[in-house]
Short mmCIF file of C-alpha atoms and ligand atoms in Angstrom, two decimals:
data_model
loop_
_atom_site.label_atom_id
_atom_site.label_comp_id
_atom_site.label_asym_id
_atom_site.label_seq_id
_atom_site.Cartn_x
_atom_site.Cartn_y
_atom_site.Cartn_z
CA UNK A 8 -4.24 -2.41 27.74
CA UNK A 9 -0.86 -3.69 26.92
CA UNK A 10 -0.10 -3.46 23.36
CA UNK A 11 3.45 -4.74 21.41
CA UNK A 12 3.51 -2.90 17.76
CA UNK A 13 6.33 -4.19 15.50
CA UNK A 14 6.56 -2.30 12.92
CA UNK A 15 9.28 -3.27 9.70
CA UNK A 16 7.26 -1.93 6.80
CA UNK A 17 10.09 -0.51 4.75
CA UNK A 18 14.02 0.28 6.38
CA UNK A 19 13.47 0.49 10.09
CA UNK A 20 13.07 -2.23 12.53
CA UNK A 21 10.94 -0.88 15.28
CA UNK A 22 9.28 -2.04 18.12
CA UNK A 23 7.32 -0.27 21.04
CA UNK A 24 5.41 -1.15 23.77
CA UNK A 25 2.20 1.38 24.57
CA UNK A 26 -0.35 1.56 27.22
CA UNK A 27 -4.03 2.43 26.56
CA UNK A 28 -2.95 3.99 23.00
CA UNK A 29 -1.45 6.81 24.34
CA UNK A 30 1.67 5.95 27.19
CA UNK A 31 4.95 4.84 25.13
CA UNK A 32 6.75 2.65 27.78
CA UNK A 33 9.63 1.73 25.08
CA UNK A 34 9.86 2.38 21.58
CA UNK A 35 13.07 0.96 19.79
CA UNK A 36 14.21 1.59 16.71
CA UNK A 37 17.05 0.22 14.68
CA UNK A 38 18.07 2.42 11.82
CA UNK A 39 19.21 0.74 8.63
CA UNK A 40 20.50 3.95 7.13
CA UNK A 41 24.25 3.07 7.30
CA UNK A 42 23.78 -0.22 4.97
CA UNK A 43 21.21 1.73 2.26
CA UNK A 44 23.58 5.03 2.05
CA UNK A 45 25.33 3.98 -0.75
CA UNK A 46 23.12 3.14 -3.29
CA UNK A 47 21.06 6.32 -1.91
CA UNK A 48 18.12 4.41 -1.74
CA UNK A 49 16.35 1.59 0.19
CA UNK A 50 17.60 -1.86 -1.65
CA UNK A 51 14.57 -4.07 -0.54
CA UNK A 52 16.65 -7.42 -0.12
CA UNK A 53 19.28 -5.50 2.27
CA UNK A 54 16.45 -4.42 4.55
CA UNK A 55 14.96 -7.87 4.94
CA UNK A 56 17.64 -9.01 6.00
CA UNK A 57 18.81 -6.20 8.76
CA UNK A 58 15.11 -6.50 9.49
CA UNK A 59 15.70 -10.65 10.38
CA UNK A 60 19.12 -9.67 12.45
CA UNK A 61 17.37 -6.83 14.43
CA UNK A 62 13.90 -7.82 15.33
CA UNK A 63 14.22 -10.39 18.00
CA UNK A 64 16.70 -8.32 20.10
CA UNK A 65 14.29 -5.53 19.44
CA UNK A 66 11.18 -7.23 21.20
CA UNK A 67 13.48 -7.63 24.25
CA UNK A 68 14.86 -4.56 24.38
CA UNK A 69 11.39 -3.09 24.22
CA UNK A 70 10.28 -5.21 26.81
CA UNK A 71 13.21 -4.62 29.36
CA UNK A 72 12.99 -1.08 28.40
CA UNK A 73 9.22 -0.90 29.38
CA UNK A 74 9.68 -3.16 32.47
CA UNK A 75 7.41 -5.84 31.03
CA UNK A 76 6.66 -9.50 30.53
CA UNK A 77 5.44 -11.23 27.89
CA UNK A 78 2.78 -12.57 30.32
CA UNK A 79 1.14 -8.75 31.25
CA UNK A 80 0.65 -8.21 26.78
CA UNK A 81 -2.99 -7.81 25.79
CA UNK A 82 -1.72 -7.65 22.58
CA UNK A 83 0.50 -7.93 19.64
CA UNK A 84 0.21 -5.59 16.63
CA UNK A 85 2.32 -5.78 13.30
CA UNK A 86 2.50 -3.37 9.74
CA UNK A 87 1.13 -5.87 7.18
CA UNK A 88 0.66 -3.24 4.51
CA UNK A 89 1.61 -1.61 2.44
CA UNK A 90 5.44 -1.96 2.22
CA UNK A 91 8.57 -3.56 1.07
CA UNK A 92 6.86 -7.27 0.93
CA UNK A 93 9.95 -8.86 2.16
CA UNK A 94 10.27 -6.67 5.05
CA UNK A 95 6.60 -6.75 5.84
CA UNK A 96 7.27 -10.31 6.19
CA UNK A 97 9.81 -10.63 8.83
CA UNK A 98 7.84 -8.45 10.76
CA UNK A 99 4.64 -10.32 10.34
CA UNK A 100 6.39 -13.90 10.61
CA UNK A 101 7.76 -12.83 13.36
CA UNK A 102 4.28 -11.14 14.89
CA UNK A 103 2.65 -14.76 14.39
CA UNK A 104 5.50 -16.30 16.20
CA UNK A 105 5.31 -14.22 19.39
CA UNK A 106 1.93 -14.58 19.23
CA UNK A 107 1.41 -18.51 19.21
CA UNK A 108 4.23 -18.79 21.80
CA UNK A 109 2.71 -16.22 24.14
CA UNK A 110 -1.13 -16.87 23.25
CA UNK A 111 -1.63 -13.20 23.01
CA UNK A 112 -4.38 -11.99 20.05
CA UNK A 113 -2.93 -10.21 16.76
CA UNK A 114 -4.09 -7.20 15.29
CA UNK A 115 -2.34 -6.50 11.49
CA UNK A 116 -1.58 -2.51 10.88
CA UNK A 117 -2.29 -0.38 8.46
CA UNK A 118 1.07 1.30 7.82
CA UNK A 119 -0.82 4.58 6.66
CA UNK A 120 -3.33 4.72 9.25
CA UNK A 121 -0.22 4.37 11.96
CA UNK A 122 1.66 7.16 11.03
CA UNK A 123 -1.67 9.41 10.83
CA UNK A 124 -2.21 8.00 14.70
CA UNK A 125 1.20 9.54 15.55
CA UNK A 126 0.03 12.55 15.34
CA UNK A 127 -1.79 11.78 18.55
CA UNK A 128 1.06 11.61 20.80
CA UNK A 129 1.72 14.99 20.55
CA UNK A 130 -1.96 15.90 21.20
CA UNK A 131 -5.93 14.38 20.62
CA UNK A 132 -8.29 15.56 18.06
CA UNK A 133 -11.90 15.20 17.69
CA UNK A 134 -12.87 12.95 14.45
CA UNK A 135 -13.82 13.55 11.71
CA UNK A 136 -10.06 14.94 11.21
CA UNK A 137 -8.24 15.62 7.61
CA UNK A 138 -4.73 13.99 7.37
CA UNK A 139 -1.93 14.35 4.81
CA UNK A 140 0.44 11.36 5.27
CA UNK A 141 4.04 12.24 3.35
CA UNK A 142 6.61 10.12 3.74
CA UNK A 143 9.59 8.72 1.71
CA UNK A 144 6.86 5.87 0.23
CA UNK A 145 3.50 7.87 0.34
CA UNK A 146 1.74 10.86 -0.67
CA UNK A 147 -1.71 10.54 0.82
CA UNK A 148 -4.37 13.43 1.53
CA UNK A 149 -7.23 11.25 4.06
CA UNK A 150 -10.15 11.81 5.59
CA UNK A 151 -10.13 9.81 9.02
CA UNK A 152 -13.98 8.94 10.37
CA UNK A 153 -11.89 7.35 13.80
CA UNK A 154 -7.99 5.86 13.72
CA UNK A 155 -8.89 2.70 11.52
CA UNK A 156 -10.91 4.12 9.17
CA UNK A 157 -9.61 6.48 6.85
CA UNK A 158 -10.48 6.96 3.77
CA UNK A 159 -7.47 8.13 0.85
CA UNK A 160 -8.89 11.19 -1.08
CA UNK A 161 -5.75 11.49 -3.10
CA UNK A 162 -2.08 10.31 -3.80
CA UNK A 163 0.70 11.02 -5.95
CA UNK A 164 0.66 9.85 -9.49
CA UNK A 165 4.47 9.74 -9.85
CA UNK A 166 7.10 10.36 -6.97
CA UNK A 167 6.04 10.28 -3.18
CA UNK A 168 7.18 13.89 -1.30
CA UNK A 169 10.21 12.05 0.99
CA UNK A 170 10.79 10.60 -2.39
CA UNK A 171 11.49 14.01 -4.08
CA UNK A 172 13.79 15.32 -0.96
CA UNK A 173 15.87 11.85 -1.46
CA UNK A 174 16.14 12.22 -5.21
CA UNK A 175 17.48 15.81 -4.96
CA UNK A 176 19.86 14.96 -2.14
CA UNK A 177 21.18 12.21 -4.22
CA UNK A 178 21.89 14.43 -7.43
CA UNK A 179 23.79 16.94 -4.81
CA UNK A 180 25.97 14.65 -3.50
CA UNK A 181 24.15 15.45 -0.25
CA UNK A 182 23.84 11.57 1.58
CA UNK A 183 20.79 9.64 2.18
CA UNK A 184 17.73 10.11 3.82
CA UNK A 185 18.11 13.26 1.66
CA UNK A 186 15.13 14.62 4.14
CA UNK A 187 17.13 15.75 6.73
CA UNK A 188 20.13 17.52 5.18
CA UNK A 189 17.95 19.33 2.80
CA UNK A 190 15.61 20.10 5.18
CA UNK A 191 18.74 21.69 7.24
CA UNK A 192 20.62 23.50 4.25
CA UNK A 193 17.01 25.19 3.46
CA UNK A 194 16.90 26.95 6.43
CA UNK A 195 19.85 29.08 5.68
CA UNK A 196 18.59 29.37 1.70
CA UNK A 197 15.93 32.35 -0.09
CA UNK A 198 12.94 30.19 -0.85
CA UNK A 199 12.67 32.92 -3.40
CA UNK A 200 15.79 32.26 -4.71
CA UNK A 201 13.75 30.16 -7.36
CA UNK A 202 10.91 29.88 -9.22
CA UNK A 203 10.15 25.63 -9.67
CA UNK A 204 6.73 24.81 -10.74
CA UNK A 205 3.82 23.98 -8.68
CA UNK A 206 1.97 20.86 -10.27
CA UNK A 207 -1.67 21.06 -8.94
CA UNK A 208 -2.74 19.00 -11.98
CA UNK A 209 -6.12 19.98 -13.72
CA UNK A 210 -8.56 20.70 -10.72
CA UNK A 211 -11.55 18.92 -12.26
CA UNK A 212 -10.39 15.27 -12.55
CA UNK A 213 -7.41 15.50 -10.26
CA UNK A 214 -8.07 18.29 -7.78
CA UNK A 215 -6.24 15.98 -4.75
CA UNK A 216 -4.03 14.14 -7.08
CA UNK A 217 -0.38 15.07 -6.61
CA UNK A 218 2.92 15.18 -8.65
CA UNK A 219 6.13 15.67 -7.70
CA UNK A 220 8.32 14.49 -10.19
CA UNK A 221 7.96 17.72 -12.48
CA UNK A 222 9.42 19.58 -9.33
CA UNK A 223 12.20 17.31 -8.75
CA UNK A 224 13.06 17.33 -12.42
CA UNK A 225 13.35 21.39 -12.30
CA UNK A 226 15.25 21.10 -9.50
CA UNK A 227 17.36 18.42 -10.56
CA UNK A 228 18.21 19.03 -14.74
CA UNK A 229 15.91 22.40 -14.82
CA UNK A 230 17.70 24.77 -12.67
CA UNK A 231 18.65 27.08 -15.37
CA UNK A 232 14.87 27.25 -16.76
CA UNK A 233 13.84 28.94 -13.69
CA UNK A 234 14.41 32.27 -12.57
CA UNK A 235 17.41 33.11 -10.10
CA UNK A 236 18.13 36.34 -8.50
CA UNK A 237 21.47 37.92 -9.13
CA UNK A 238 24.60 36.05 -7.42
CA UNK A 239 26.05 32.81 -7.65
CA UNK A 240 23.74 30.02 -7.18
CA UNK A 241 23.79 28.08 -3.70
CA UNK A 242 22.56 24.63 -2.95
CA UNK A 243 21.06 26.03 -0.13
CA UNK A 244 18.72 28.22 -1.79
CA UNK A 245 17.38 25.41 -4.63
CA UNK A 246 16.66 23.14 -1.45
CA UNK A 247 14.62 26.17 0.65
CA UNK A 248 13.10 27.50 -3.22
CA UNK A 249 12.05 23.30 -3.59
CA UNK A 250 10.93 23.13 0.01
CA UNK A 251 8.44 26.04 -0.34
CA UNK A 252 6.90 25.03 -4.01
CA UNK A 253 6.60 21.93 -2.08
CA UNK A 254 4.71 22.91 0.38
CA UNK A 255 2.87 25.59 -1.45
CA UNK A 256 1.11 22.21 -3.16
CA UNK A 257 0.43 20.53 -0.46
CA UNK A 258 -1.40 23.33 1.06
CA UNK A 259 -3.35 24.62 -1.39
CA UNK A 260 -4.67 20.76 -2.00
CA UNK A 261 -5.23 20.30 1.45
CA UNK A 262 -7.42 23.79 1.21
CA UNK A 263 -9.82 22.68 -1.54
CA UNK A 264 -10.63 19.25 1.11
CA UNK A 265 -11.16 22.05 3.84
CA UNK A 266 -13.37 24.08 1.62
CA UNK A 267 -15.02 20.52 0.50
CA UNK A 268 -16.03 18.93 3.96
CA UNK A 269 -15.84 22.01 5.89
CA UNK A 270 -13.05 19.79 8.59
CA UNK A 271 -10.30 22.40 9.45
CA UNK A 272 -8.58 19.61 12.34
CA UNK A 273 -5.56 18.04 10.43
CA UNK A 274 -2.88 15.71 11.06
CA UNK A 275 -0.01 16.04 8.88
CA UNK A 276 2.51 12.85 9.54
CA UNK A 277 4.94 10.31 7.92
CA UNK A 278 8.88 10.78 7.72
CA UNK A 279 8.35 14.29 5.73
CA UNK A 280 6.12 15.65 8.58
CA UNK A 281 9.90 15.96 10.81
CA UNK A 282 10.65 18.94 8.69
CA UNK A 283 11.10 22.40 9.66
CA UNK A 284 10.06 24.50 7.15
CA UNK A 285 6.94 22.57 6.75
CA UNK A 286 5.71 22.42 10.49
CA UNK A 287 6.18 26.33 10.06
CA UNK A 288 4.15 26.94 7.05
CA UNK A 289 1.32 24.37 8.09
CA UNK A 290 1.53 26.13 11.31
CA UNK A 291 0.86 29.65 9.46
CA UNK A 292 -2.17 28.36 8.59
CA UNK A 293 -4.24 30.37 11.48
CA UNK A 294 -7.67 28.68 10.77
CA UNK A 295 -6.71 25.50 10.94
CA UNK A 296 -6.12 22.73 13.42
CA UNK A 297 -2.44 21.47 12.67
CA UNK A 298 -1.41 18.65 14.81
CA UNK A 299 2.10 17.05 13.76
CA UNK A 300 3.64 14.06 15.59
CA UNK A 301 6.43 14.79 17.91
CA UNK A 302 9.60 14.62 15.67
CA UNK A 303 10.89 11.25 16.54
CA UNK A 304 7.49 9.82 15.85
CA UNK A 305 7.11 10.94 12.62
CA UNK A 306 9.40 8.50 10.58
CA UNK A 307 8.64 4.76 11.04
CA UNK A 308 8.20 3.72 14.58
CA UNK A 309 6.71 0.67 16.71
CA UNK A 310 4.99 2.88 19.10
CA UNK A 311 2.35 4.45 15.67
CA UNK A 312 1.89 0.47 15.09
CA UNK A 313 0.65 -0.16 18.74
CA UNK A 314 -0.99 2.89 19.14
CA UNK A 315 -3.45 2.73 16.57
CA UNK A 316 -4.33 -1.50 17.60
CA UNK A 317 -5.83 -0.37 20.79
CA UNK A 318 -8.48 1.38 19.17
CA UNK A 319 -8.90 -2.13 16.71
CA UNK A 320 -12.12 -3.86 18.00
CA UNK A 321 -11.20 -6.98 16.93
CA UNK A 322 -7.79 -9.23 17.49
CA UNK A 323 -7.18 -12.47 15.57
CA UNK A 324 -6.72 -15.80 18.00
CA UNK A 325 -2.79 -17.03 17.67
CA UNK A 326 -4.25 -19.78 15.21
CA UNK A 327 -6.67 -17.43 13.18
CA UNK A 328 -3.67 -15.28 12.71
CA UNK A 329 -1.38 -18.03 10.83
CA UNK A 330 -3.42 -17.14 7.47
CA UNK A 331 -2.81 -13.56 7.13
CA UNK A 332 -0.53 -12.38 4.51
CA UNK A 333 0.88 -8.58 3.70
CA UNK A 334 0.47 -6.75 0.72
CA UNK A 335 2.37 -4.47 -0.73
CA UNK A 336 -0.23 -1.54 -1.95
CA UNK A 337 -3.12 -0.44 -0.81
CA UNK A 338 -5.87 0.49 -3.19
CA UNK A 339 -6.53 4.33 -4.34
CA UNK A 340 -10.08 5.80 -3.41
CA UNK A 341 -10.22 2.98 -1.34
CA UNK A 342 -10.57 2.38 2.50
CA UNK A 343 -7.27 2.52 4.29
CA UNK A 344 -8.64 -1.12 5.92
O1 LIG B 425 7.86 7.56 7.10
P1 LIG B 425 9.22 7.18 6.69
O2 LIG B 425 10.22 6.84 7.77
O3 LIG B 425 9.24 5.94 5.74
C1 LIG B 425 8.25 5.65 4.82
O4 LIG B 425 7.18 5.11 5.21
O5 LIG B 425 8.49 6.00 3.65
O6 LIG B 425 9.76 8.38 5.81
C2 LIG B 425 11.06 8.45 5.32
C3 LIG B 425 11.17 9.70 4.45
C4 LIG B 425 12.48 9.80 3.68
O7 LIG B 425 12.18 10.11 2.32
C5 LIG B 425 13.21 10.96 4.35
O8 LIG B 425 14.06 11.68 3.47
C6 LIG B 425 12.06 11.81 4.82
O9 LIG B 425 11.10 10.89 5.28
N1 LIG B 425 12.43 12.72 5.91
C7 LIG B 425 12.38 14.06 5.81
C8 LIG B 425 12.87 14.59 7.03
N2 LIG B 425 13.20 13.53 7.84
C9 LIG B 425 12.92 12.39 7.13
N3 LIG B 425 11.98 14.86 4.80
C10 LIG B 425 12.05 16.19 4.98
N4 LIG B 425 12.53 16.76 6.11
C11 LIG B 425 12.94 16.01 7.16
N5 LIG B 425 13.40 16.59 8.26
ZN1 LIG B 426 6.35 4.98 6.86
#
């Protein structure tokens, strides 16, 4: 099966084509970074709009790029939540479009359960499978039965992960995505260097509830509050000593779900999932199962989008698909629908 994913959910335009839910013939992707870097952040009416110049010549260069027609599609697959609502709606508009004009069936995405599928292209898990999905939006720790349903254990109560790394790059100056660059100045830094806290909030009512504002806050206006080995201090070593209280959180949260269902396969995805340090430490994790995506799959990407609607068992008709509408949350304790 023939699937077409577009995928426009927050700053990148994306679109793939993917065989079967596994074989990426084409996967585009046009970066908005350039036209969000100075304001450090994503401004939501910029990326509708690079979202309305980029898509169409997207869809063609995936399908040149793949070596297929519009005629040979089985399917057509779009993000429809949660997201930027203006961006979701290009990319949905635009899904109902191609759709009536090529007859094909439409299958809307859930943003959260696509990046988890990502994961996939590197290698395939058995389900039931634990997931952590951190990316510049999202905090999520999941429990997937199959690739549509997956259920959110927890979230963030404040500041998503990618979030965090983007806040802390902005206060040094450092560019944005702040993932990246502090990602790469870590490596060089003594995760040691300082002490910032590790919120794991009380571990009754909000054992897989996460907060990451207190951490940014240390790092950001706090730096002095914490203890710092001899020598002057280096930006390097607050971004590896943020990095690891970052990921000491996420994996000791992650451990209580182990130690609760007894699952040790995970997938750990979304834009966050690229980084270094954190594929290391989640890899140090003997026991466990720890599948990432391969790197350029992990921030947002067509290819997640039609990967995950082959495994949908139902696709709307062109006309059916006219009423659907995106949304831009998706409820907590909820179903990941
Ligand atoms: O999944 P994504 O493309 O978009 C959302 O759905 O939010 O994630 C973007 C986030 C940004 O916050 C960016 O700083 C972060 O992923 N990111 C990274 C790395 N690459 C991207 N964070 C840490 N290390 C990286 N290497
Ligand atoms: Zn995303």
């Amino acid at each position: 099966m023939l699937v077409l994913g577009i995928e426009t959910s927050c700053d990148d335009t994306s679109v793939a084509i993917v065989r079967d839910g596994r074989e990426v013939l084409s996967n585009v992707i046009s970066n908005q970074d350039r036209f969000h870097a100075r304001f450090a952040g994503v401004v939501p009416e910029i990326a509708s709009r690079c979202h309305l110049e980029a898509l169409s010549p997207a869809v063609q260069e995936a399908l040149e790029e793949a070596n297929v027609e519009p005629a040979q599609l089985d399917r057509i697959a779009v993000t429809t939540r949660p997201g930027l609502v203006g961006s979701l709606l290009v990319g949905l508009s635009a899904a109902k479009a191609y759709a009536w004009a090529w007859n094909k069936p439409l299958v809307a995405v859930n943003h959260m359960a696509a990046h988890l599928y990502a994961a996939r292209f590197e290698r395939e898990q058995a389900y039931p499978l634990l997931g952590l999905v951190i990316s510049g939006g999202h905090t999520l720790l999941v429990r997937a039965e199959d690739p549509l349903t997956v259920e959110i254990i927890g979230s963030t109560i404040d500041d998503a992960v990618g979030e965090a790394y983007d806040k802390i790059a902005k206060h040094f100056g450092l560019g944005y995505p702040g993932g990246p660059v502090v990602d790469k100045l870590a490596a060089t830094g003594d995760a040691a260097a300082f002490a910032f806290p590790r919120p794991l909030l009380d571990p009754e009512t909000q054992r897989f509830r996460f907060s990451f504002s207190g951490i940014k806050t240390a790092v950001v206006h706090q730096r002095e509050r914490f203890k710092r080995k001899d020598g002057p201090e280096l930006v390097e070593d607050v971004c590896a000593s943020f990095q690891a209280a970052v990921a000491d959180v996420l994996i000791r949260k992650l451990r209580w779900l182990v130690e609760d269902t007894g699952i040790t396969r995970v997938s750990v995805a979304g834009g966050v999932a690229a980084n270094g340090y954190l594929r290391a430490r989640f890899a140090a994790e003997a026991d466990l199962d720890v599948v990432f995506p391969p790197r350029p799959l992990c921030t947002d990407n067509g290819a997640m989008v039609a990967g995950v609607a082959f495994h949908a068992t139902e696709a709307l008709s062109p006309r059916d698909a006219l009423a659907l509408d995106v949304e831009s949350r998706i409820v907590l304790r909820g179903k990941a629908r």
